[in-house]
């Protein structure tokens, strides 16, 4: 198959939906000689902040002259970016080679076992392990979990360190309706005798994570307890053990990004102290300060102001609102919104109304995307307008400022369709 045929085969797997569990992953990886056992992997899970934390780790390690693989989802600009080498997506030819290796294994799984068909995410995750575990070995692989941890396709390797960025009420139809339920799922990122660095705010979830870390003999390293972030305007001071790093200024806006950066810094310090890496602290800070993450508080236009942000649950919406108010000095701004099924849409819209001078609601081409009429169903939103063609709307927008937000899949489609240069 060529590249487009390979992509079609991968994306066709979406028809098998989401099927929690790792048995299919384990079966396929065993047939491929368990490439996941060959990597030095850092596992990053959580409700929000995974992608930027991965980016901070990757940039700091590359700045320290390590070769680094990353696995992230969803993609924003090109499919290949999900499997990246030193921040650059792997090539089309490499995607073709990976599919040629994984497709026969997937077909054998379907024919010879009762485990069912491999999903799209399972196929891509298997490709990633094969790439970094055999085809192109690297110094470190930073792996962003998908949905939860316990039954997530990425949860099939032994990490050298784990990071849990946050716990929020997301994917409640699969992970559970309470913070404690979700903590029990995502807490499975904690592995025996492996340091776990985490930022968990909810008391029930926090107690569970603390107790489970002790049970697993995993060193617990907690934001706001062992790790201290002192924020001052656009900069912050980081403190951990005897380390104090002052005047760190990120490209990424928002106090939540300071916390994500602090988690990454702590992981790097722990790896340095364990003699797993040799860390030049100045290069680490340079790498972290220079990170930009596409689709997260990304200003794509100055006149009129236009920002895109994949705020896809309550916590990320709150972070977006705080950033618009604090960093952009706006109490009111126009909102263009679209979302997928399974999200707390009503709560998200309620929160966004706080800053929405006018609401524009649209839909996009994705299997789980909600129709624009469904999004506002049973919602009494003032000053709302349904947008049929969001591409034309964005191209012709001449208001006082617009935030394009909602699903990360929506953001990806916006980036693909519009040229913001």
Short mmCIF file of C-alpha atoms in Angstrom, two decimals:
data_model
loop_
_atom_site.label_atom_id
_atom_site.label_comp_id
_atom_site.label_asym_id
_atom_site.label_seq_id
_atom_site.Cartn_x
_atom_site.Cartn_y
_atom_site.Cartn_z
CA UNK A 1 0.00 0.00 0.00
CA UNK A 2 1.06 3.60 -0.53
CA UNK A 3 0.80 6.34 2.09
CA UNK A 4 -2.81 7.35 1.40
CA UNK A 5 -3.93 3.71 1.30
CA UNK A 6 -2.13 3.11 4.59
CA UNK A 7 -3.87 6.09 6.20
CA UNK A 8 -7.22 4.93 4.86
CA UNK A 9 -6.70 1.49 6.40
CA UNK A 10 -5.77 3.03 9.77
CA UNK A 11 -8.70 5.47 9.81
CA UNK A 12 -11.12 2.76 8.69
CA UNK A 13 -10.52 1.17 12.10
CA UNK A 14 -12.59 3.96 13.69
CA UNK A 15 -15.66 1.86 12.83
CA UNK A 16 -14.61 -0.49 15.66
CA UNK A 17 -14.99 2.40 18.13
CA UNK A 18 -13.40 2.50 21.57
CA UNK A 19 -12.83 -0.89 23.18
CA UNK A 20 -11.14 -0.60 26.58
CA UNK A 21 -8.63 -3.29 27.47
CA UNK A 22 -5.04 -4.24 26.66
CA UNK A 23 -5.39 -7.90 25.64
CA UNK A 24 -5.41 -7.10 21.90
CA UNK A 25 -2.37 -4.87 22.36
CA UNK A 26 -0.49 -7.54 24.28
CA UNK A 27 -1.33 -10.17 21.65
CA UNK A 28 -0.16 -8.02 18.73
CA UNK A 29 3.00 -6.87 20.49
CA UNK A 30 3.92 -10.44 21.37
CA UNK A 31 3.63 -11.37 17.67
CA UNK A 32 6.01 -8.48 16.96
CA UNK A 33 8.52 -9.74 19.59
CA UNK A 34 7.46 -7.23 22.26
CA UNK A 35 9.21 -4.07 21.00
CA UNK A 36 7.77 -2.12 23.96
CA UNK A 37 10.25 -3.94 26.20
CA UNK A 38 13.15 -2.30 24.36
CA UNK A 39 12.32 1.34 25.12
CA UNK A 40 13.15 3.72 27.96
CA UNK A 41 9.69 5.21 28.26
CA UNK A 42 8.15 8.04 30.25
CA UNK A 43 4.39 7.61 30.67
CA UNK A 44 2.28 10.80 30.82
CA UNK A 45 -1.40 10.55 31.74
CA UNK A 46 -4.11 12.86 33.04
CA UNK A 47 -7.27 14.68 32.03
CA UNK A 48 -5.58 17.89 30.89
CA UNK A 49 -2.01 19.02 30.31
CA UNK A 50 -0.63 15.79 28.86
CA UNK A 51 0.36 17.20 25.49
CA UNK A 52 2.18 20.26 26.78
CA UNK A 53 3.95 18.22 29.48
CA UNK A 54 5.17 15.84 26.78
CA UNK A 55 6.37 18.86 24.77
CA UNK A 56 8.30 20.31 27.75
CA UNK A 57 10.01 16.97 28.41
CA UNK A 58 10.85 16.43 24.75
CA UNK A 59 12.25 19.90 24.21
CA UNK A 60 14.42 19.80 27.35
CA UNK A 61 15.83 16.36 26.49
CA UNK A 62 16.54 17.29 22.87
CA UNK A 63 18.27 20.46 24.09
CA UNK A 64 20.44 18.15 26.20
CA UNK A 65 21.43 16.24 23.03
CA UNK A 66 19.22 13.18 23.51
CA UNK A 67 17.25 11.57 20.70
CA UNK A 68 13.63 11.54 21.78
CA UNK A 69 10.52 9.87 20.43
CA UNK A 70 7.04 11.09 21.32
CA UNK A 71 3.57 9.62 20.99
CA UNK A 72 0.68 12.09 21.22
CA UNK A 73 -2.98 12.31 20.29
CA UNK A 74 -4.95 13.58 18.60
CA UNK A 75 -2.92 15.12 15.80
CA UNK A 76 -3.52 18.78 15.02
CA UNK A 77 -1.87 19.43 11.65
CA UNK A 78 -0.73 16.10 10.19
CA UNK A 79 -1.40 12.49 11.11
CA UNK A 80 2.31 11.63 11.19
CA UNK A 81 2.91 13.97 14.15
CA UNK A 82 1.37 11.38 16.45
CA UNK A 83 4.67 9.49 16.17
CA UNK A 84 7.46 12.08 16.17
CA UNK A 85 11.23 12.02 16.38
CA UNK A 86 12.84 15.01 18.12
CA UNK A 87 9.62 16.93 17.55
CA UNK A 88 9.39 16.13 13.83
CA UNK A 89 6.71 13.78 12.45
CA UNK A 90 8.00 10.53 11.01
CA UNK A 91 7.96 10.27 7.22
CA UNK A 92 5.21 8.98 4.94
CA UNK A 93 7.45 6.09 3.91
CA UNK A 94 7.91 5.11 7.56
CA UNK A 95 4.13 5.10 8.06
CA UNK A 96 3.83 2.78 5.04
CA UNK A 97 6.51 0.47 6.44
CA UNK A 98 4.83 0.35 9.85
CA UNK A 99 1.43 -0.45 8.36
CA UNK A 100 2.99 -3.21 6.24
CA UNK A 101 4.28 -4.79 9.46
CA UNK A 102 1.24 -4.24 11.70
CA UNK A 103 -1.61 -4.92 9.24
CA UNK A 104 -0.91 -8.68 8.87
CA UNK A 105 -0.69 -9.04 12.65
CA UNK A 106 -3.99 -7.20 13.07
CA UNK A 107 -5.65 -9.42 10.45
CA UNK A 108 -4.35 -12.55 12.18
CA UNK A 109 -5.74 -11.23 15.48
CA UNK A 110 -9.17 -10.95 13.88
CA UNK A 111 -9.08 -14.38 12.23
CA UNK A 112 -7.42 -16.55 14.86
CA UNK A 113 -8.56 -15.16 18.21
CA UNK A 114 -11.78 -14.22 19.97
CA UNK A 115 -10.38 -10.85 21.04
CA UNK A 116 -12.07 -8.96 18.23
CA UNK A 117 -10.80 -6.32 15.83
CA UNK A 118 -8.03 -3.93 16.80
CA UNK A 119 -9.19 -0.31 17.07
CA UNK A 120 -7.58 2.65 15.33
CA UNK A 121 -5.82 3.77 18.52
CA UNK A 122 -4.52 0.26 19.17
CA UNK A 123 -3.07 0.08 15.66
CA UNK A 124 -1.33 3.46 15.98
CA UNK A 125 0.01 2.61 19.45
CA UNK A 126 1.37 -0.70 18.15
CA UNK A 127 3.03 1.16 15.28
CA UNK A 128 4.67 3.53 17.75
CA UNK A 129 6.09 0.73 19.93
CA UNK A 130 7.37 -1.06 16.83
CA UNK A 131 8.99 2.10 15.49
CA UNK A 132 10.83 3.15 18.66
CA UNK A 133 11.39 -0.36 19.97
CA UNK A 134 12.84 -1.85 16.78
CA UNK A 135 12.90 0.21 13.59
CA UNK A 136 14.36 3.44 14.98
CA UNK A 137 15.51 3.04 18.62
CA UNK A 138 15.97 6.30 20.52
CA UNK A 139 17.34 7.36 23.90
CA UNK A 140 13.89 8.02 25.39
CA UNK A 141 10.24 7.71 24.36
CA UNK A 142 7.63 9.99 25.95
CA UNK A 143 4.23 8.35 25.66
CA UNK A 144 0.98 10.26 26.13
CA UNK A 145 -1.85 8.06 27.32
CA UNK A 146 -5.13 8.10 25.44
CA UNK A 147 -8.36 7.48 27.34
CA UNK A 148 -7.69 6.77 31.01
CA UNK A 149 -4.83 4.47 31.97
CA UNK A 150 -5.98 1.11 33.29
CA UNK A 151 -7.47 -0.08 29.99
CA UNK A 152 -5.58 2.27 27.69
CA UNK A 153 -3.56 0.90 24.79
CA UNK A 154 -0.40 2.62 26.05
CA UNK A 155 -0.51 0.81 29.40
CA UNK A 156 1.61 -2.15 28.25
CA UNK A 157 5.16 -1.07 29.07
CA UNK A 158 7.25 -0.46 32.18
CA UNK A 159 8.07 3.26 32.44
CA UNK A 160 11.23 4.68 33.95
CA UNK A 161 9.07 7.43 35.49
CA UNK A 162 5.37 8.32 35.39
CA UNK A 163 3.56 11.67 35.36
CA UNK A 164 -0.12 12.25 36.16
CA UNK A 165 -0.95 15.80 35.11
CA UNK A 166 -4.49 16.11 36.46
CA UNK A 167 -7.75 14.34 37.19
CA UNK A 168 -11.00 15.83 35.92
CA UNK A 169 -14.51 14.73 35.01
CA UNK A 170 -13.99 13.69 31.40
CA UNK A 171 -15.07 10.56 29.50
CA UNK A 172 -17.35 9.82 32.44
CA UNK A 173 -19.34 7.35 30.34
CA UNK A 174 -16.25 5.11 30.28
CA UNK A 175 -14.09 6.09 33.27
CA UNK A 176 -16.78 6.73 35.89
CA UNK A 177 -18.87 9.62 37.17
CA UNK A 178 -16.78 10.72 40.15
CA UNK A 179 -13.26 12.03 40.69
CA UNK A 180 -12.54 8.93 42.77
CA UNK A 181 -13.68 6.58 39.96
CA UNK A 182 -11.44 8.38 37.49
CA UNK A 183 -8.53 8.40 39.95
CA UNK A 184 -8.85 4.61 40.28
CA UNK A 185 -8.51 4.30 36.51
CA UNK A 186 -5.80 6.90 35.88
CA UNK A 187 -3.98 5.87 39.05
CA UNK A 188 -2.92 2.71 37.23
CA UNK A 189 -0.13 4.83 35.73
CA UNK A 190 1.57 4.24 39.09
CA UNK A 191 3.92 1.29 38.74
CA UNK A 192 5.79 -0.60 41.49
CA UNK A 193 9.05 1.01 42.60
CA UNK A 194 8.74 3.76 39.97
CA UNK A 195 8.56 7.49 40.84
CA UNK A 196 5.16 9.08 40.21
CA UNK A 197 4.90 12.86 39.79
CA UNK A 198 1.37 14.22 39.97
CA UNK A 199 -0.87 17.26 40.14
CA UNK A 200 -4.24 16.26 41.56
CA UNK A 201 -6.57 18.82 43.16
CA UNK A 202 -9.70 16.91 44.16
CA UNK A 203 -9.41 15.61 47.74
CA UNK A 204 -10.91 12.15 47.13
CA UNK A 205 -8.76 11.61 44.06
CA UNK A 206 -5.66 12.94 45.82
CA UNK A 207 -6.07 10.61 48.79
CA UNK A 208 -6.44 7.63 46.47
CA UNK A 209 -3.32 8.53 44.47
CA UNK A 210 -1.28 9.04 47.64
CA UNK A 211 -2.42 5.73 49.15
CA UNK A 212 -1.95 3.78 45.92
CA UNK A 213 1.57 5.13 45.47
CA UNK A 214 2.47 3.88 48.96
CA UNK A 215 0.86 0.52 48.20
CA UNK A 216 2.98 0.21 45.03
CA UNK A 217 6.16 1.35 46.78
CA UNK A 218 6.29 4.14 44.19
CA UNK A 219 7.96 7.40 45.26
CA UNK A 220 5.12 9.99 45.34
CA UNK A 221 6.12 13.50 44.25
CA UNK A 222 3.23 15.94 44.56
CA UNK A 223 2.66 19.43 43.19
CA UNK A 224 1.97 21.90 46.02
CA UNK A 225 3.61 19.55 48.52
CA UNK A 226 7.07 18.44 47.36
CA UNK A 227 6.97 20.73 44.30
CA UNK A 228 6.31 24.46 44.74
CA UNK A 229 5.47 26.89 41.96
CA UNK A 230 5.55 30.59 42.86
CA UNK A 231 3.87 32.56 40.08
CA UNK A 232 4.55 36.24 39.46
CA UNK A 233 2.99 37.82 36.39
CA UNK A 234 4.31 35.98 33.31
CA UNK A 235 7.19 34.25 35.11
CA UNK A 236 7.53 31.75 37.94
CA UNK A 237 9.99 30.30 40.44
CA UNK A 238 10.30 26.53 40.79
CA UNK A 239 11.30 24.81 44.04
CA UNK A 240 11.90 21.12 44.72
CA UNK A 241 14.21 19.55 47.31
CA UNK A 242 17.27 21.84 47.35
CA UNK A 243 16.61 23.13 43.83
CA UNK A 244 15.37 26.63 43.16
CA UNK A 245 15.02 27.86 39.59
CA UNK A 246 14.01 31.49 39.26
CA UNK A 247 12.51 33.70 36.56
CA UNK A 248 11.27 30.95 34.24
CA UNK A 249 9.26 32.56 31.43
CA UNK A 250 7.23 30.25 29.19
CA UNK A 251 5.98 30.85 25.67
CA UNK A 252 2.90 28.88 26.68
CA UNK A 253 0.36 31.13 28.42
CA UNK A 254 -1.55 30.32 31.59
CA UNK A 255 -0.82 29.34 35.18
CA UNK A 256 -1.74 25.75 34.31
CA UNK A 257 1.23 25.70 31.93
CA UNK A 258 3.56 26.69 34.76
CA UNK A 259 2.33 23.65 36.67
CA UNK A 260 2.79 21.37 33.65
CA UNK A 261 6.32 22.70 33.18
CA UNK A 262 7.04 22.09 36.87
CA UNK A 263 6.00 18.44 36.51
CA UNK A 264 8.35 18.05 33.55
CA UNK A 265 11.25 19.73 35.37
CA UNK A 266 10.74 17.44 38.36
CA UNK A 267 10.80 14.33 36.18
CA UNK A 268 14.04 15.49 34.57
CA UNK A 269 15.63 16.18 37.97
CA UNK A 270 14.63 12.72 39.18
CA UNK A 271 16.12 11.08 36.09
CA UNK A 272 19.27 13.13 36.55
CA UNK A 273 19.60 12.09 40.20
CA UNK A 274 19.10 8.45 39.19
CA UNK A 275 21.97 8.79 36.66
CA UNK A 276 19.61 7.94 33.81
CA UNK A 277 20.37 11.27 32.12
CA UNK A 278 23.09 13.90 32.39
CA UNK A 279 21.23 17.17 32.71
CA UNK A 280 22.52 20.62 31.86
CA UNK A 281 20.04 22.76 33.78
CA UNK A 282 20.52 25.84 31.59
CA UNK A 283 19.78 23.81 28.47
CA UNK A 284 16.76 22.25 30.20
CA UNK A 285 15.27 25.67 31.01
CA UNK A 286 16.04 26.97 27.50
CA UNK A 287 14.24 23.97 26.02
CA UNK A 288 11.20 24.38 28.26
CA UNK A 289 10.91 28.13 27.77
CA UNK A 290 10.99 27.75 23.98
CA UNK A 291 8.07 25.29 23.73
CA UNK A 292 5.06 26.19 21.64
CA UNK A 293 2.15 23.74 21.47
CA UNK A 294 -0.13 24.00 18.46
CA UNK A 295 -3.82 24.35 19.24
CA UNK A 296 -3.38 25.36 22.87
CA UNK A 297 -4.01 29.07 23.50
CA UNK A 298 -2.56 29.65 20.04
CA UNK A 299 -2.94 33.19 18.73
CA UNK A 300 -3.32 32.78 15.00
CA UNK A 301 -4.24 36.36 14.07
CA UNK A 302 -3.65 39.84 15.47
CA UNK A 303 -6.23 41.96 13.64
CA UNK A 304 -8.82 41.03 14.62
CA UNK A 305 -7.53 38.98 17.55
CA UNK A 306 -8.12 35.29 16.88
CA UNK A 307 -7.16 32.46 19.26
CA UNK A 308 -7.64 28.72 18.91
CA UNK A 309 -7.66 26.43 21.93
CA UNK A 310 -8.72 22.80 22.32
CA UNK A 311 -10.63 23.35 25.56
CA UNK A 312 -12.53 20.05 25.56
CA UNK A 313 -13.71 19.66 29.17
CA UNK A 314 -14.60 21.77 32.22
CA UNK A 315 -11.08 22.12 33.56
CA UNK A 316 -9.56 23.17 30.24
CA UNK A 317 -12.41 25.65 29.68
CA UNK A 318 -11.67 27.21 33.08
CA UNK A 319 -7.98 27.48 32.16
CA UNK A 320 -8.93 29.11 28.84
CA UNK A 321 -11.17 31.67 30.57
CA UNK A 322 -8.47 32.56 33.11
CA UNK A 323 -5.92 33.01 30.32
CA UNK A 324 -8.21 35.22 28.21
CA UNK A 325 -8.92 37.42 31.25
CA UNK A 326 -5.42 37.58 32.73
CA UNK A 327 -3.08 37.48 29.73
CA UNK A 328 -5.30 39.15 27.12
CA UNK A 329 -7.17 41.47 29.49
CA UNK A 330 -10.52 40.55 27.95
CA UNK A 331 -13.70 40.12 29.95
CA UNK A 332 -15.73 39.60 26.78
CA UNK A 333 -14.85 37.95 23.47
CA UNK A 334 -16.74 36.13 20.73
CA UNK A 335 -16.76 32.32 20.92
CA UNK A 336 -16.94 29.81 18.06
CA UNK A 337 -17.65 26.40 19.59
CA UNK A 338 -18.03 22.80 18.47
CA UNK A 339 -17.76 19.53 20.35
CA UNK A 340 -18.02 15.75 20.26
CA UNK A 341 -20.26 13.34 22.13
CA UNK A 342 -19.44 12.33 25.69
CA UNK A 343 -18.36 15.77 26.90
CA UNK A 344 -20.00 17.89 29.64
CA UNK A 345 -21.36 20.29 27.03
CA UNK A 346 -23.88 22.05 29.25
CA UNK A 347 -21.31 22.87 31.93
CA UNK A 348 -18.74 23.95 29.33
CA UNK A 349 -21.20 26.35 27.72
CA UNK A 350 -22.24 27.73 31.11
CA UNK A 351 -18.62 28.52 31.90
CA UNK A 352 -17.89 30.04 28.49
CA UNK A 353 -20.92 32.34 28.80
CA UNK A 354 -18.88 34.20 31.41
CA UNK A 355 -16.67 35.66 28.66
CA UNK A 356 -18.84 35.24 25.56
CA UNK A 357 -20.00 38.52 24.04
CA UNK A 358 -21.61 36.40 21.32
CA UNK A 359 -21.81 32.61 20.93
CA UNK A 360 -21.37 31.01 17.53
CA UNK A 361 -22.02 27.25 17.43
CA UNK A 362 -21.06 25.00 14.54
CA UNK A 363 -20.37 21.37 13.65
CA UNK A 364 -17.62 19.56 11.77
CA UNK A 365 -16.84 16.33 9.97
CA UNK A 366 -15.98 13.73 12.59
CA UNK A 367 -17.72 10.46 13.53
CA UNK A 368 -18.49 11.53 17.11
CA UNK A 369 -19.13 15.23 16.35
CA UNK A 370 -22.36 16.69 17.67
CA UNK A 371 -24.71 18.52 15.34
CA UNK A 372 -24.81 22.23 16.17
CA UNK A 373 -28.51 21.90 17.03
CA UNK A 374 -27.70 19.18 19.56
CA UNK A 375 -25.05 21.32 21.24
CA UNK A 376 -27.52 24.04 22.20
CA UNK A 377 -30.44 21.69 22.78
CA UNK A 378 -32.10 22.46 26.13
CA UNK A 379 -29.72 25.40 26.62
CA UNK A 380 -31.03 28.93 27.03
CA UNK A 381 -28.04 30.84 25.66
CA UNK A 382 -28.45 34.53 24.95
CA UNK A 383 -27.01 35.99 21.77
CA UNK A 384 -26.28 32.66 20.05
CA UNK A 385 -26.02 32.02 16.31
CA UNK A 386 -25.71 28.70 14.47
CA UNK A 387 -22.98 28.67 11.83
CA UNK A 388 -23.37 26.34 8.83
CA UNK A 389 -20.00 27.01 7.20
CA UNK A 390 -17.41 27.79 9.85
CA UNK A 391 -14.64 28.16 7.25
CA UNK A 392 -16.39 31.11 5.59
CA UNK A 393 -17.32 32.49 8.99
CA UNK A 394 -13.70 32.54 10.19
CA UNK A 395 -12.41 33.93 6.88
CA UNK A 396 -14.95 36.79 6.95
CA UNK A 397 -14.86 37.49 10.69
CA UNK A 398 -14.22 41.16 11.47
CA UNK A 399 -15.39 41.48 15.08
CA UNK A 400 -13.45 42.59 18.17
CA UNK A 401 -11.95 39.17 18.90
CA UNK A 402 -12.71 35.48 18.48
CA UNK A 403 -11.84 32.32 20.40
CA UNK A 404 -12.26 29.11 18.38
CA UNK A 405 -12.62 26.29 20.88
CA UNK A 406 -14.15 22.96 21.86
CA UNK A 407 -13.00 19.59 20.63
CA UNK A 408 -9.33 19.08 19.74
CA UNK A 409 -10.62 17.25 16.66
CA UNK A 410 -12.48 20.44 15.69
CA UNK A 411 -9.29 22.47 16.18
CA UNK A 412 -7.42 19.99 13.99
CA UNK A 413 -9.97 20.38 11.19
CA UNK A 414 -9.88 24.18 11.49
CA UNK A 415 -6.08 24.15 11.20
CA UNK A 416 -6.29 21.88 8.14
CA UNK A 417 -8.87 24.00 6.33
CA UNK A 418 -7.62 27.51 7.03
CA UNK A 419 -4.33 29.23 6.39
CA UNK A 420 -3.61 31.59 9.27
CA UNK A 421 -0.25 32.79 7.91
#
